[in-house]
Amino acid sequence: MEDVVVFDRVCKRYKDFQLDNVSFAVKRGFIHGFIGQNGAGKTTTIKLLMNLVRRDSGTIRVFGLDNLEHERAVKQRIGFVYADSHFYEDLTLEAMKRVVASFYEGWDEDAYRRYLRQFDLPPNKKIKQLSRGMKMKYAIALALSHNADLIVMDEPTSGLDPVVRREILDILRDVIQQEDKTVFFSTHITSDLEHVADYITFIHDGRIRFSLSRDEVYDKYVLVKGGPELLDQDTRQLFVGLREHAYGFEGLAVDSHRARHWFGNQVVYEKPSLEDIMVYTIKHSIGGR
């Protein structure tokens, strides 16, 4: 499978934060979720991808091209959807479209009209009259209407109600199934990705904790619940995060097969959610792991 995006040991340093040797790849034809708590480095990573900020070291290749040396060619093939509306609020959808379309050599007016109908968007309505969910659907329509091969979305479902969030996710799933597109989707709402993501990259404190397929994530991690007598210096090493209480413990094991071999039937095993993985890794981590 072709890698559409490749980050290789990318660093970006600020006064109070840094991305530290970030490496991962986004594969063509899939939805790739990018998770982490607010402030973990998601938006900085996306800004580096879009060359809105310059990396200090490392390389970023998009469609096999360096994103600095071939910035114009790369951006012609990317549809970018911000978390917040960056449109001119007093313009109609039609007038805003004319502004956006002028930047893209591959603008497809027929596709744009098709997406307006599909998303039930009124072209003569002013942008300020749209709901937050309609603004997001409009942004997606614009991103898809210049034959973009990669759709980059920074927290697109943040602040939306559950019904609209699910509608946006269904739109993304349809795009992947019906067209030869790739979606890179940043969010801290991990439940969204459990519905649609094929691959997941988890960033915490500026470092990549894992970048795996969704199936690999659930094969690797397991929640273990057992009695306090089972915890000792050796068994603690099985866990990336651990909560202890008077009646026992709950821990996130980073190697599910090893944990099952060690504990056998003495404990209860559960499939963790992505939220569980984030919480145990960040809030209940052991020794900074």
Tab-separated table of C-alpha atoms in Angstrom:
chain	number	residue	atom	x	y	z
A	1	MET	CA	0.000	0.000	0.000
A	2	GLU	CA	1.250	3.426	-0.990
A	3	ASP	CA	2.136	5.926	1.749
A	4	VAL	CA	0.463	9.255	0.957
A	5	VAL	CA	2.086	11.063	3.906
A	6	VAL	CA	5.369	10.172	5.618
A	7	PHE	CA	6.737	11.978	8.670
A	8	ASP	CA	10.346	10.959	9.351
A	9	ARG	CA	11.942	12.112	12.633
A	10	VAL	CA	10.269	15.513	12.474
A	11	CYS	CA	11.054	17.989	15.246
A	12	LYS	CA	9.552	21.376	16.004
A	13	ARG	CA	10.597	23.305	19.098
A	14	TYR	CA	8.750	26.111	20.836
A	15	LYS	CA	9.579	27.813	24.109
A	16	ASP	CA	7.291	25.584	26.183
A	17	PHE	CA	6.581	22.637	23.856
A	18	GLN	CA	8.262	20.475	21.251
A	19	LEU	CA	7.439	17.760	18.774
A	20	ASP	CA	10.107	15.150	19.333
A	21	ASN	CA	11.197	12.912	16.421
A	22	VAL	CA	7.671	12.387	15.099
A	23	SER	CA	7.523	9.500	12.625
A	24	PHE	CA	4.450	7.865	11.087
A	25	ALA	CA	2.844	7.187	7.695
A	26	VAL	CA	-0.651	7.641	6.254
A	27	LYS	CA	-1.676	4.960	3.750
A	28	ARG	CA	-3.597	5.665	0.574
A	29	GLY	CA	-7.316	4.870	0.456
A	30	PHE	CA	-8.053	4.801	4.186
A	31	ILE	CA	-9.292	6.972	7.045
A	32	HIS	CA	-6.369	7.632	9.383
A	33	GLY	CA	-7.270	8.938	12.832
A	34	PHE	CA	-4.871	11.162	14.769
A	35	ILE	CA	-5.673	11.180	18.489
A	36	GLY	CA	-4.336	12.894	21.575
A	37	GLN	CA	-5.520	15.253	24.271
A	38	ASN	CA	-5.645	18.984	23.617
A	39	GLY	CA	-2.098	20.334	23.584
A	40	ALA	CA	-0.525	16.989	22.672
A	41	GLY	CA	0.774	18.241	19.313
A	42	LYS	CA	-2.004	17.335	16.850
A	43	THR	CA	-2.538	20.813	15.422
A	44	THR	CA	1.208	21.519	15.274
A	45	THR	CA	1.679	18.293	13.303
A	46	ILE	CA	-1.043	19.289	10.849
A	47	LYS	CA	0.427	22.785	10.484
A	48	LEU	CA	3.760	21.174	9.643
A	49	LEU	CA	2.069	18.932	7.093
A	50	MET	CA	0.419	21.963	5.478
A	51	ASN	CA	3.626	24.030	5.743
A	52	LEU	CA	1.887	26.631	7.900
A	53	VAL	CA	4.883	26.354	10.240
A	54	ARG	CA	8.399	25.189	9.341
A	55	ARG	CA	9.930	22.081	10.831
A	56	ASP	CA	13.275	22.361	12.628
A	57	SER	CA	14.506	18.985	11.419
A	58	GLY	CA	13.340	15.768	9.788
A	59	THR	CA	11.426	15.288	6.542
A	60	ILE	CA	7.776	15.328	5.496
A	61	ARG	CA	6.829	13.747	2.178
A	62	VAL	CA	3.351	14.014	0.662
A	63	PHE	CA	2.569	11.988	-2.478
A	64	GLY	CA	6.280	11.157	-2.487
A	65	LEU	CA	7.288	14.850	-2.648
A	66	ASP	CA	8.974	17.010	-0.039
A	67	ASN	CA	6.228	19.314	1.243
A	68	LEU	CA	8.560	22.332	1.316
A	69	GLU	CA	10.219	21.938	-2.072
A	70	HIS	CA	6.950	21.072	-3.838
A	71	GLU	CA	4.490	23.028	-1.722
A	72	ARG	CA	2.251	24.286	-4.542
A	73	ALA	CA	1.949	20.920	-6.277
A	74	VAL	CA	1.240	19.163	-2.971
A	75	LYS	CA	-1.424	21.636	-1.834
A	76	GLN	CA	-3.269	21.361	-5.140
A	77	ARG	CA	-3.980	17.749	-4.170
A	78	ILE	CA	-5.016	18.400	-0.528
A	79	GLY	CA	-8.433	19.400	0.753
A	80	PHE	CA	-8.021	21.091	4.148
A	81	VAL	CA	-10.907	21.310	6.641
A	82	TYR	CA	-10.349	23.492	9.717
A	83	ALA	CA	-11.980	22.950	13.100
A	84	ASP	CA	-13.459	26.468	12.932
A	85	SER	CA	-14.984	28.336	10.014
A	86	HIS	CA	-12.460	30.514	8.176
A	87	PHE	CA	-14.914	31.711	5.559
A	88	TYR	CA	-16.121	35.265	4.953
A	89	GLU	CA	-19.327	35.198	6.977
A	90	ASP	CA	-21.162	37.842	4.919
A	91	LEU	CA	-20.651	35.998	1.624
A	92	THR	CA	-23.117	33.499	0.243
A	93	LEU	CA	-21.978	29.929	-0.298
A	94	GLU	CA	-21.884	30.629	-4.028
A	95	ALA	CA	-19.719	33.745	-3.652
A	96	MET	CA	-17.339	31.982	-1.238
A	97	LYS	CA	-17.059	29.093	-3.658
A	98	ARG	CA	-15.867	31.441	-6.401
A	99	VAL	CA	-13.085	32.689	-4.109
A	100	VAL	CA	-11.951	29.171	-3.185
A	101	ALA	CA	-12.267	27.749	-6.709
A	102	SER	CA	-9.892	30.383	-8.103
A	103	PHE	CA	-6.991	28.804	-6.197
A	104	TYR	CA	-7.351	25.301	-7.642
A	105	GLU	CA	-6.418	24.181	-11.139
A	106	GLY	CA	-8.530	21.044	-10.789
A	107	TRP	CA	-11.742	22.656	-9.587
A	108	ASP	CA	-14.740	20.491	-10.567
A	109	GLU	CA	-17.956	22.525	-10.691
A	110	ASP	CA	-20.117	19.469	-11.346
A	111	ALA	CA	-18.713	17.746	-8.256
A	112	TYR	CA	-19.324	20.887	-6.194
A	113	ARG	CA	-22.980	21.044	-7.273
A	114	ARG	CA	-23.373	17.355	-6.535
A	115	TYR	CA	-22.038	17.779	-2.982
A	116	LEU	CA	-24.302	20.781	-2.342
A	117	ARG	CA	-27.304	18.635	-3.251
A	118	GLN	CA	-26.045	15.643	-1.277
A	119	PHE	CA	-25.408	17.725	1.846
A	120	ASP	CA	-28.586	19.798	1.395
A	121	LEU	CA	-26.691	23.116	1.333
A	122	PRO	CA	-28.462	26.239	-0.064
A	123	PRO	CA	-26.023	28.059	-2.411
A	124	ASN	CA	-27.600	31.513	-1.991
A	125	LYS	CA	-27.614	31.492	1.791
A	126	LYS	CA	-25.017	33.546	3.653
A	127	ILE	CA	-22.402	31.605	5.567
A	128	LYS	CA	-23.266	33.388	8.825
A	129	GLN	CA	-26.771	31.937	8.539
A	130	LEU	CA	-25.505	28.345	8.564
A	131	SER	CA	-25.395	26.147	11.641
A	132	ARG	CA	-22.018	24.873	12.799
A	133	GLY	CA	-22.796	21.475	11.307
A	134	MET	CA	-23.775	22.972	7.940
A	135	LYS	CA	-20.566	25.028	7.897
A	136	MET	CA	-18.587	21.847	8.411
A	137	LYS	CA	-20.438	20.093	5.588
A	138	TYR	CA	-19.783	23.108	3.351
A	139	ALA	CA	-16.077	22.960	4.187
A	140	ILE	CA	-16.040	19.269	3.281
A	141	ALA	CA	-17.874	19.990	0.006
A	142	LEU	CA	-15.230	22.564	-0.953
A	143	ALA	CA	-12.407	20.204	0.040
A	144	LEU	CA	-13.811	17.445	-2.170
A	145	SER	CA	-14.586	19.631	-5.190
A	146	HIS	CA	-11.099	20.163	-6.590
A	147	ASN	CA	-10.292	16.479	-6.998
A	148	ALA	CA	-8.176	16.401	-3.845
A	149	ASP	CA	-6.541	13.040	-3.187
A	150	LEU	CA	-5.944	13.749	0.518
A	151	ILE	CA	-8.486	15.292	2.889
A	152	VAL	CA	-6.860	16.749	6.027
A	153	MET	CA	-9.248	17.553	8.870
A	154	ASP	CA	-8.312	19.246	12.150
A	155	GLU	CA	-10.899	18.451	14.859
A	156	PRO	CA	-13.829	18.539	12.386
A	157	THR	CA	-16.429	17.161	14.828
A	158	SER	CA	-15.481	19.291	17.840
A	159	GLY	CA	-18.468	21.188	19.198
A	160	LEU	CA	-21.024	19.330	17.078
A	161	ASP	CA	-23.969	17.458	18.565
A	162	PRO	CA	-23.895	13.639	18.324
A	163	VAL	CA	-26.384	13.461	15.430
A	164	VAL	CA	-24.421	15.894	13.241
A	165	ARG	CA	-21.115	14.279	14.235
A	166	ARG	CA	-22.396	10.911	13.043
A	167	GLU	CA	-23.602	12.480	9.791
A	168	ILE	CA	-20.123	13.936	9.160
A	169	LEU	CA	-18.531	10.558	9.867
A	170	ASP	CA	-20.947	8.845	7.469
A	171	ILE	CA	-19.980	11.369	4.779
A	172	LEU	CA	-16.290	10.539	5.284
A	173	ARG	CA	-16.961	6.819	5.149
A	174	ASP	CA	-18.914	7.227	1.904
A	175	VAL	CA	-16.071	9.269	0.385
A	176	ILE	CA	-13.571	6.517	1.142
A	177	GLN	CA	-15.835	3.768	-0.181
A	178	GLN	CA	-16.953	5.521	-3.356
A	179	GLU	CA	-13.833	7.460	-4.340
A	180	ASP	CA	-10.088	6.992	-4.338
A	181	LYS	CA	-9.429	9.361	-1.441
A	182	THR	CA	-7.433	9.361	1.815
A	183	VAL	CA	-8.588	11.082	5.002
A	184	PHE	CA	-6.286	12.238	7.813
A	185	PHE	CA	-8.559	13.105	10.715
A	186	SER	CA	-7.350	14.757	13.934
A	187	THR	CA	-9.592	14.564	17.001
A	188	HIS	CA	-9.707	14.237	20.769
A	189	ILE	CA	-13.185	12.648	20.507
A	190	THR	CA	-11.934	9.095	20.270
A	191	SER	CA	-15.375	7.491	19.958
A	192	ASP	CA	-15.699	9.060	16.501
A	193	LEU	CA	-12.709	7.124	15.215
A	194	GLU	CA	-13.985	3.817	16.569
A	195	HIS	CA	-16.745	4.073	13.964
A	196	VAL	CA	-14.685	4.984	10.901
A	197	ALA	CA	-10.887	4.857	11.290
A	198	ASP	CA	-8.800	2.181	9.573
A	199	TYR	CA	-5.521	3.390	11.112
A	200	ILE	CA	-4.818	5.320	14.298
A	201	THR	CA	-1.828	7.366	15.421
A	202	PHE	CA	-1.666	8.409	19.079
A	203	ILE	CA	0.423	11.418	20.073
A	204	HIS	CA	1.112	12.472	23.656
A	205	ASP	CA	3.324	15.294	24.875
A	206	GLY	CA	4.800	15.771	21.410
A	207	ARG	CA	5.749	12.116	20.917
A	208	ILE	CA	4.111	9.339	18.927
A	209	ARG	CA	2.987	6.552	21.265
A	210	PHE	CA	1.803	4.255	18.480
A	211	SER	CA	0.755	4.269	14.834
A	212	LEU	CA	-1.164	1.093	14.028
A	213	SER	CA	-4.176	-0.275	12.205
A	214	ARG	CA	-7.328	-0.308	14.324
A	215	ASP	CA	-7.224	-4.120	14.484
A	216	GLU	CA	-3.587	-4.012	15.626
A	217	VAL	CA	-4.474	-1.563	18.405
A	218	TYR	CA	-7.125	-3.887	19.813
A	219	ASP	CA	-4.899	-6.920	19.395
A	220	LYS	CA	-2.054	-5.218	21.241
A	221	TYR	CA	-3.840	-3.629	24.191
A	222	VAL	CA	-6.077	-5.271	26.793
A	223	LEU	CA	-7.690	-4.095	30.042
A	224	VAL	CA	-6.904	-6.422	32.917
A	225	LYS	CA	-8.900	-6.482	36.181
A	226	GLY	CA	-7.793	-8.569	39.138
A	227	GLY	CA	-7.111	-8.872	42.851
A	228	PRO	CA	-4.364	-6.957	44.695
A	229	GLU	CA	-2.419	-10.135	45.478
A	230	LEU	CA	-1.541	-10.476	41.775
A	231	LEU	CA	0.474	-7.271	41.656
A	232	ASP	CA	4.188	-7.399	42.285
A	233	GLN	CA	7.334	-5.878	40.807
A	234	ASP	CA	7.259	-8.242	37.826
A	235	THR	CA	3.555	-8.061	36.962
A	236	ARG	CA	3.559	-4.256	37.149
A	237	GLN	CA	5.935	-4.272	34.196
A	238	LEU	CA	3.121	-5.641	32.015
A	239	PHE	CA	1.150	-2.417	32.265
A	240	VAL	CA	1.472	0.939	30.585
A	241	GLY	CA	-1.137	2.363	32.974
A	242	LEU	CA	-2.513	1.109	36.278
A	243	ARG	CA	-5.275	2.023	38.732
A	244	GLU	CA	-5.213	0.433	42.167
A	245	HIS	CA	-8.003	0.372	44.755
A	246	ALA	CA	-8.863	-1.476	47.960
A	247	TYR	CA	-10.275	-4.489	46.147
A	248	GLY	CA	-7.746	-4.889	43.371
A	249	PHE	CA	-6.506	-3.206	40.222
A	250	GLU	CA	-7.388	-2.250	36.671
A	251	GLY	CA	-4.517	-1.987	34.250
A	252	LEU	CA	-3.883	-1.419	30.561
A	253	ALA	CA	-1.463	-4.069	29.322
A	254	VAL	CA	0.600	-3.144	26.280
A	255	ASP	CA	1.052	-6.795	25.205
A	256	SER	CA	-2.261	-8.633	25.456
A	257	HIS	CA	-0.773	-12.049	24.619
A	258	ARG	CA	1.901	-11.759	27.296
A	259	ALA	CA	-0.661	-10.607	29.871
A	260	ARG	CA	-2.961	-13.549	29.118
A	261	HIS	CA	-0.040	-15.969	29.356
A	262	TRP	CA	1.031	-14.486	32.692
A	263	PHE	CA	-2.342	-14.220	34.464
A	264	GLY	CA	-4.280	-17.030	32.809
A	265	ASN	CA	-7.834	-17.236	34.164
A	266	GLN	CA	-7.043	-15.411	37.429
A	267	VAL	CA	-8.230	-12.067	36.034
A	268	VAL	CA	-10.918	-10.506	33.839
A	269	TYR	CA	-9.909	-9.286	30.369
A	270	GLU	CA	-11.759	-6.545	28.509
A	271	LYS	CA	-11.326	-4.851	25.143
A	272	PRO	CA	-10.267	-1.235	25.800
A	273	SER	CA	-11.767	1.718	23.993
A	274	LEU	CA	-9.473	4.312	22.451
A	275	GLU	CA	-10.503	6.575	25.326
A	276	ASP	CA	-9.357	3.898	27.813
A	277	ILE	CA	-6.003	3.715	26.054
A	278	MET	CA	-5.579	7.482	26.210
A	279	VAL	CA	-6.669	7.784	29.860
A	280	TYR	CA	-4.497	4.951	31.145
A	281	THR	CA	-1.507	6.096	29.120
A	282	ILE	CA	-1.787	9.741	30.177
A	283	LYS	CA	-3.470	9.835	33.603
A	284	HIS	CA	-2.472	6.503	35.104
A	285	SER	CA	0.840	5.897	33.375
A	286	ILE	CA	3.568	3.948	35.132
A	287	GLY	CA	6.981	5.581	35.340
A	288	GLY	CA	6.283	7.898	32.395
A	289	ARG	CA	5.708	5.007	29.955
